Amino acid sequence: MKSILASIPTERGFQGLIDAAASLAKMFDTRLDAVAIGYDTTSIGLAVEGGTAVAAIYEIERERAQARAEAALSIVVAEAQRRSFQCKCIPMTATPFEAASMIGARARLYDLTVVLQPEVEFDSYDNTLPQEILFEAGGPVLFVPYTFRGPLKISNIGIAWDGSRLAARAVRDAMPFLKNAENITLITMNDTVHPEVSAQALQARLTHQGLRVTISRSVAAPADIQPMLLSIAADTGLDLIVMGGYGHSRLKERILGGVTRGMLESMTVPTLMSH
């Protein structure tokens, strides 16, 4: 894990995100790059007279957006000084529509992107950005629950395993974490996967790499898989869940799978997803 990007909200508190990101920066001895976007919501339809007036309003709003981004990042700078980790701060301005593609494109150059779990009851552009980054990043995204307080631990990791391409991608992306774990639990539901990609086959592969792996088998209806996953996480004291980020894109509409959507809404432990 040589490069980590943290997406810093500008409209929500983010102490848990900083706790987790700072832990990772120190754990993997790497610099943390923090990017924050101040949202520019000026509408071209504003009732103003003349081009000069329009330009002035846009400039004022852009300056305010820049100030919001810099204010959020000033907290990151203070935390970096207090906790003694290296940090580079990147303030940006964008419309809400542009924000996801801008951070998503930047995230493709990093080994890991850290984001804050959306808080569905809170009306904010910051709530839509993490999901968009999952679709855009092309790599692993660590979702930190908004109730989380660090430091982040990775000694006990659970893998939601169904033998799929996305689950396999998530396992590969999570290897820097898995290699530092004391115990790994493969969580499989309904046990219907092909023998070539069964939980036993993955257990053998990971054990061959010197990792300690156990299997947890459960039976659940489709609607109960996500609650069962969180129940197992609580019962076994998981520090981190690794899973595929299921969903697809129809033009600009992002559609998440039921388990992925449920996890984003109600996760209780940090969750690493790959799409």
Short mmCIF file of C-alpha atoms in Angstrom, two decimals:
data_model
loop_
_atom_site.label_atom_id
_atom_site.label_comp_id
_atom_site.label_asym_id
_atom_site.label_seq_id
_atom_site.Cartn_x
_atom_site.Cartn_y
_atom_site.Cartn_z
CA MET A 1 0.00 0.00 0.00
CA LYS A 2 2.09 2.86 -1.32
CA SER A 3 -0.52 5.54 -2.02
CA ILE A 4 -3.73 6.46 -0.19
CA LEU A 5 -6.30 9.09 -1.12
CA ALA A 6 -8.89 10.37 1.34
CA SER A 7 -12.02 12.13 0.08
CA ILE A 8 -12.74 14.78 2.71
CA PRO A 9 -16.35 16.01 3.05
CA THR A 10 -16.93 19.76 3.15
CA GLU A 11 -20.54 19.62 4.38
CA ARG A 12 -20.30 16.93 7.08
CA GLY A 13 -18.16 16.06 10.07
CA PHE A 14 -15.42 13.56 9.28
CA GLN A 15 -13.53 12.71 12.47
CA GLY A 16 -13.94 8.96 11.93
CA LEU A 17 -12.62 9.24 8.39
CA ILE A 18 -9.49 11.03 9.61
CA ASP A 19 -9.03 8.47 12.40
CA ALA A 20 -9.08 5.63 9.86
CA ALA A 21 -7.02 7.34 7.16
CA ALA A 22 -4.36 8.47 9.62
CA SER A 23 -4.11 4.91 10.97
CA LEU A 24 -3.55 3.58 7.47
CA ALA A 25 -0.93 6.19 6.61
CA LYS A 26 1.09 5.25 9.69
CA MET A 27 0.41 1.52 9.35
CA PHE A 28 1.74 1.38 5.78
CA ASP A 29 4.29 4.18 6.26
CA THR A 30 3.00 6.24 3.37
CA ARG A 31 1.81 9.78 2.74
CA LEU A 32 -1.89 10.50 2.85
CA ASP A 33 -3.25 12.68 0.06
CA ALA A 34 -6.47 14.42 1.10
CA VAL A 35 -8.78 16.00 -1.48
CA ALA A 36 -11.76 18.18 -0.62
CA ILE A 37 -14.26 19.69 -3.04
CA GLY A 38 -16.11 22.89 -2.34
CA TYR A 39 -19.37 22.68 -4.26
CA ASP A 40 -20.11 25.50 -6.69
CA THR A 41 -23.89 25.56 -7.06
CA THR A 42 -24.31 28.83 -8.95
CA SER A 43 -27.00 28.53 -11.62
CA ILE A 44 -26.66 30.05 -15.06
CA GLY A 45 -30.34 30.89 -14.81
CA LEU A 46 -29.82 33.48 -12.10
CA ALA A 47 -31.71 36.65 -12.83
CA VAL A 48 -28.85 39.08 -13.28
CA GLU A 49 -28.22 41.75 -15.83
CA GLY A 50 -25.26 41.71 -18.16
CA GLY A 51 -22.23 39.46 -18.59
CA THR A 52 -20.15 41.31 -16.03
CA ALA A 53 -22.72 40.72 -13.30
CA VAL A 54 -22.89 37.02 -14.17
CA ALA A 55 -19.11 36.70 -14.06
CA ALA A 56 -18.94 38.46 -10.71
CA ILE A 57 -21.50 36.12 -9.12
CA TYR A 58 -19.70 33.05 -10.43
CA GLU A 59 -16.39 34.33 -9.08
CA ILE A 60 -17.85 35.03 -5.64
CA GLU A 61 -19.38 31.56 -5.47
CA ARG A 62 -16.17 29.94 -6.66
CA GLU A 63 -14.19 31.75 -3.96
CA ARG A 64 -16.67 30.60 -1.33
CA ALA A 65 -16.43 27.02 -2.58
CA GLN A 66 -12.64 27.19 -2.48
CA ALA A 67 -12.80 28.53 1.08
CA ARG A 68 -15.01 25.61 2.14
CA ALA A 69 -12.54 23.11 0.70
CA GLU A 70 -9.59 24.81 2.38
CA ALA A 71 -11.43 25.00 5.71
CA ALA A 72 -12.07 21.24 5.67
CA LEU A 73 -8.47 20.50 4.77
CA SER A 74 -7.15 22.77 7.53
CA ILE A 75 -8.57 20.21 9.96
CA VAL A 76 -6.64 17.48 8.16
CA VAL A 77 -3.43 19.52 8.39
CA ALA A 78 -3.94 19.99 12.13
CA GLU A 79 -4.53 16.25 12.59
CA ALA A 80 -1.42 15.41 10.55
CA GLN A 81 0.70 17.65 12.77
CA ARG A 82 -0.84 16.24 15.94
CA ARG A 83 -0.49 12.61 14.89
CA SER A 84 2.80 12.93 12.98
CA PHE A 85 1.86 11.56 9.58
CA GLN A 86 2.69 12.98 6.18
CA CYS A 87 -0.14 14.63 4.32
CA LYS A 88 -0.67 16.50 1.06
CA CYS A 89 -3.87 18.53 0.81
CA ILE A 90 -5.66 19.18 -2.49
CA PRO A 91 -8.49 21.75 -2.40
CA MET A 92 -10.77 21.76 -5.44
CA THR A 93 -13.99 23.39 -6.60
CA ALA A 94 -16.61 21.80 -8.82
CA THR A 95 -20.32 21.53 -9.41
CA PRO A 96 -21.91 18.50 -7.71
CA PHE A 97 -22.23 16.90 -11.15
CA GLU A 98 -18.50 17.34 -11.87
CA ALA A 99 -17.26 16.34 -8.41
CA ALA A 100 -17.57 12.56 -8.76
CA SER A 101 -15.77 12.36 -12.10
CA MET A 102 -12.98 14.64 -10.83
CA ILE A 103 -12.28 12.66 -7.66
CA GLY A 104 -12.97 9.35 -9.40
CA ALA A 105 -10.36 10.11 -12.04
CA ARG A 106 -7.83 11.11 -9.39
CA ALA A 107 -8.57 7.96 -7.37
CA ARG A 108 -7.46 5.74 -10.27
CA LEU A 109 -3.86 6.66 -9.55
CA TYR A 110 -3.95 5.44 -5.92
CA ASP A 111 -3.75 2.02 -4.29
CA LEU A 112 -6.68 2.84 -2.01
CA THR A 113 -9.33 5.53 -1.64
CA VAL A 114 -10.89 6.20 1.77
CA VAL A 115 -14.38 7.71 1.96
CA LEU A 116 -17.03 8.36 4.59
CA GLN A 117 -20.19 6.25 4.65
CA PRO A 118 -23.18 8.18 3.27
CA GLU A 119 -25.58 9.41 5.93
CA VAL A 120 -28.92 8.99 4.20
CA GLU A 121 -30.89 11.14 6.66
CA PHE A 122 -28.58 14.11 6.09
CA ASP A 123 -29.19 16.18 2.95
CA SER A 124 -25.75 16.81 1.46
CA TYR A 125 -23.90 16.47 -1.82
CA ASP A 126 -21.26 14.68 0.24
CA ASN A 127 -23.67 11.74 0.58
CA THR A 128 -23.69 10.96 -3.14
CA LEU A 129 -19.95 11.27 -3.71
CA PRO A 130 -18.73 8.03 -1.99
CA GLN A 131 -21.00 5.82 -4.10
CA GLU A 132 -19.90 7.57 -7.28
CA ILE A 133 -16.24 7.11 -6.34
CA LEU A 134 -16.89 3.36 -5.99
CA PHE A 135 -18.07 3.28 -9.62
CA GLU A 136 -15.35 5.59 -10.92
CA ALA A 137 -12.17 4.67 -9.03
CA GLY A 138 -11.24 1.40 -10.73
CA GLY A 139 -9.73 0.19 -7.45
CA PRO A 140 -10.56 -0.52 -3.80
CA VAL A 141 -12.59 1.96 -1.78
CA LEU A 142 -12.64 1.82 2.01
CA PHE A 143 -15.96 3.02 3.44
CA VAL A 144 -15.65 4.29 7.01
CA PRO A 145 -18.89 4.34 9.06
CA TYR A 146 -19.83 7.85 10.09
CA THR A 147 -20.13 6.53 13.68
CA PHE A 148 -16.59 5.11 13.60
CA ARG A 149 -13.85 6.41 15.87
CA GLY A 150 -10.31 5.12 15.43
CA PRO A 151 -7.71 3.94 15.38
CA LEU A 152 -8.45 1.47 12.61
CA LYS A 153 -7.57 -2.14 13.40
CA ILE A 154 -7.13 -4.91 10.84
CA SER A 155 -6.28 -7.93 12.99
CA ASN A 156 -9.66 -9.65 12.44
CA ILE A 157 -10.95 -9.43 8.87
CA GLY A 158 -14.05 -10.91 7.29
CA ILE A 159 -14.41 -11.66 3.57
CA ALA A 160 -17.91 -11.85 2.08
CA TRP A 161 -17.30 -14.64 -0.41
CA ASP A 162 -19.64 -15.82 -3.17
CA GLY A 163 -17.06 -16.94 -5.73
CA SER A 164 -17.85 -14.05 -8.08
CA ARG A 165 -15.46 -11.92 -10.10
CA LEU A 166 -16.13 -8.91 -7.88
CA ALA A 167 -15.50 -10.87 -4.70
CA ALA A 168 -12.23 -12.17 -6.15
CA ARG A 169 -11.23 -8.64 -7.15
CA ALA A 170 -11.94 -7.44 -3.62
CA VAL A 171 -9.76 -10.19 -2.13
CA ARG A 172 -6.85 -9.26 -4.40
CA ASP A 173 -7.27 -5.58 -3.61
CA ALA A 174 -7.37 -6.34 0.11
CA MET A 175 -4.13 -8.38 0.21
CA PRO A 176 -2.10 -5.64 1.98
CA PHE A 177 -4.69 -5.82 4.77
CA LEU A 178 -5.02 -9.60 4.76
CA LYS A 179 -1.27 -10.09 5.10
CA ASN A 180 -1.36 -8.09 8.32
CA ALA A 181 -4.39 -9.87 9.79
CA GLU A 182 -4.21 -12.30 12.68
CA ASN A 183 -7.37 -14.08 11.58
CA ILE A 184 -9.48 -14.08 8.42
CA THR A 185 -13.06 -15.31 8.32
CA LEU A 186 -14.57 -16.36 5.00
CA ILE A 187 -18.29 -15.63 5.23
CA THR A 188 -20.34 -17.65 2.77
CA MET A 189 -24.11 -17.67 2.43
CA ASN A 190 -26.19 -20.60 1.14
CA ASP A 191 -23.03 -22.37 -0.12
CA THR A 192 -24.08 -22.58 -3.78
CA VAL A 193 -20.85 -21.58 -5.54
CA HIS A 194 -18.91 -23.75 -7.99
CA PRO A 195 -16.37 -26.06 -6.26
CA GLU A 196 -13.50 -24.38 -8.11
CA VAL A 197 -14.26 -21.09 -6.33
CA SER A 198 -15.69 -22.47 -3.09
CA ALA A 199 -14.83 -21.07 0.32
CA GLN A 200 -12.66 -24.15 0.90
CA ALA A 201 -10.73 -23.43 -2.30
CA LEU A 202 -10.10 -19.82 -1.26
CA GLN A 203 -9.19 -20.96 2.25
CA ALA A 204 -6.57 -23.31 0.81
CA ARG A 205 -5.15 -20.54 -1.40
CA LEU A 206 -4.86 -18.06 1.47
CA THR A 207 -3.52 -20.66 3.89
CA HIS A 208 -0.81 -21.47 1.36
CA GLN A 209 0.27 -17.84 1.70
CA GLY A 210 0.69 -18.25 5.43
CA LEU A 211 -2.61 -16.69 6.48
CA ARG A 212 -4.88 -18.03 9.21
CA VAL A 213 -8.34 -18.60 7.70
CA THR A 214 -11.61 -19.99 9.04
CA ILE A 215 -14.98 -20.39 7.30
CA SER A 216 -18.37 -19.20 8.55
CA ARG A 217 -21.34 -20.74 6.71
CA SER A 218 -24.88 -19.43 6.94
CA VAL A 219 -28.21 -19.82 5.18
CA ALA A 220 -30.21 -16.68 4.43
CA ALA A 221 -32.90 -15.40 2.09
CA PRO A 222 -31.65 -12.74 -0.35
CA ALA A 223 -33.20 -9.92 1.70
CA ASP A 224 -31.50 -11.21 4.85
CA ILE A 225 -27.94 -11.54 3.54
CA GLN A 226 -26.81 -8.03 4.46
CA PRO A 227 -28.27 -8.12 8.02
CA MET A 228 -26.77 -11.59 8.49
CA LEU A 229 -23.37 -10.28 7.35
CA LEU A 230 -23.46 -7.50 9.94
CA SER A 231 -24.66 -9.94 12.60
CA ILE A 232 -21.68 -12.22 11.91
CA ALA A 233 -19.38 -9.20 11.99
CA ALA A 234 -20.67 -8.30 15.45
CA ASP A 235 -20.56 -11.87 16.78
CA THR A 236 -16.98 -12.45 15.61
CA GLY A 237 -15.66 -8.98 16.41
CA LEU A 238 -14.57 -8.13 12.87
CA ASP A 239 -12.40 -5.03 12.39
CA LEU A 240 -12.93 -4.90 8.63
CA ILE A 241 -15.21 -6.47 6.01
CA VAL A 242 -14.00 -7.13 2.45
CA MET A 243 -16.61 -7.51 -0.29
CA GLY A 244 -17.40 -6.82 -3.91
CA GLY A 245 -19.24 -3.60 -4.62
CA TYR A 246 -22.14 -4.88 -6.72
CA GLY A 247 -24.03 -2.67 -9.11
CA HIS A 248 -24.07 -1.31 -12.65
CA SER A 249 -24.42 1.92 -14.54
CA ARG A 250 -27.23 2.90 -16.90
CA LEU A 251 -26.01 6.04 -18.61
CA LYS A 252 -25.49 8.37 -15.62
CA GLU A 253 -27.73 6.43 -13.24
CA ARG A 254 -25.85 4.35 -10.69
CA ILE A 255 -27.71 1.25 -9.54
CA LEU A 256 -26.33 -0.68 -6.57
CA GLY A 257 -27.07 -4.29 -5.71
CA GLY A 258 -29.24 -4.90 -2.66
CA VAL A 259 -26.49 -6.14 -0.34
CA THR A 260 -24.12 -3.33 -1.36
CA ARG A 261 -26.84 -0.71 -0.91
CA GLY A 262 -27.79 -2.15 2.46
CA MET A 263 -24.17 -2.10 3.63
CA LEU A 264 -23.74 1.53 2.62
CA GLU A 265 -26.87 2.45 4.55
CA SER A 266 -26.21 0.51 7.75
CA MET A 267 -22.57 -0.60 7.98
CA THR A 268 -21.21 -0.97 11.49
CA VAL A 269 -17.55 -1.69 10.70
CA PRO A 270 -15.20 -0.30 8.01
CA THR A 271 -15.84 -2.05 4.71
CA LEU A 272 -13.49 -2.36 1.76
CA MET A 273 -15.32 -2.67 -1.55
CA SER A 274 -14.14 -3.18 -5.12
CA HIS A 275 -16.35 -2.63 -8.15
#
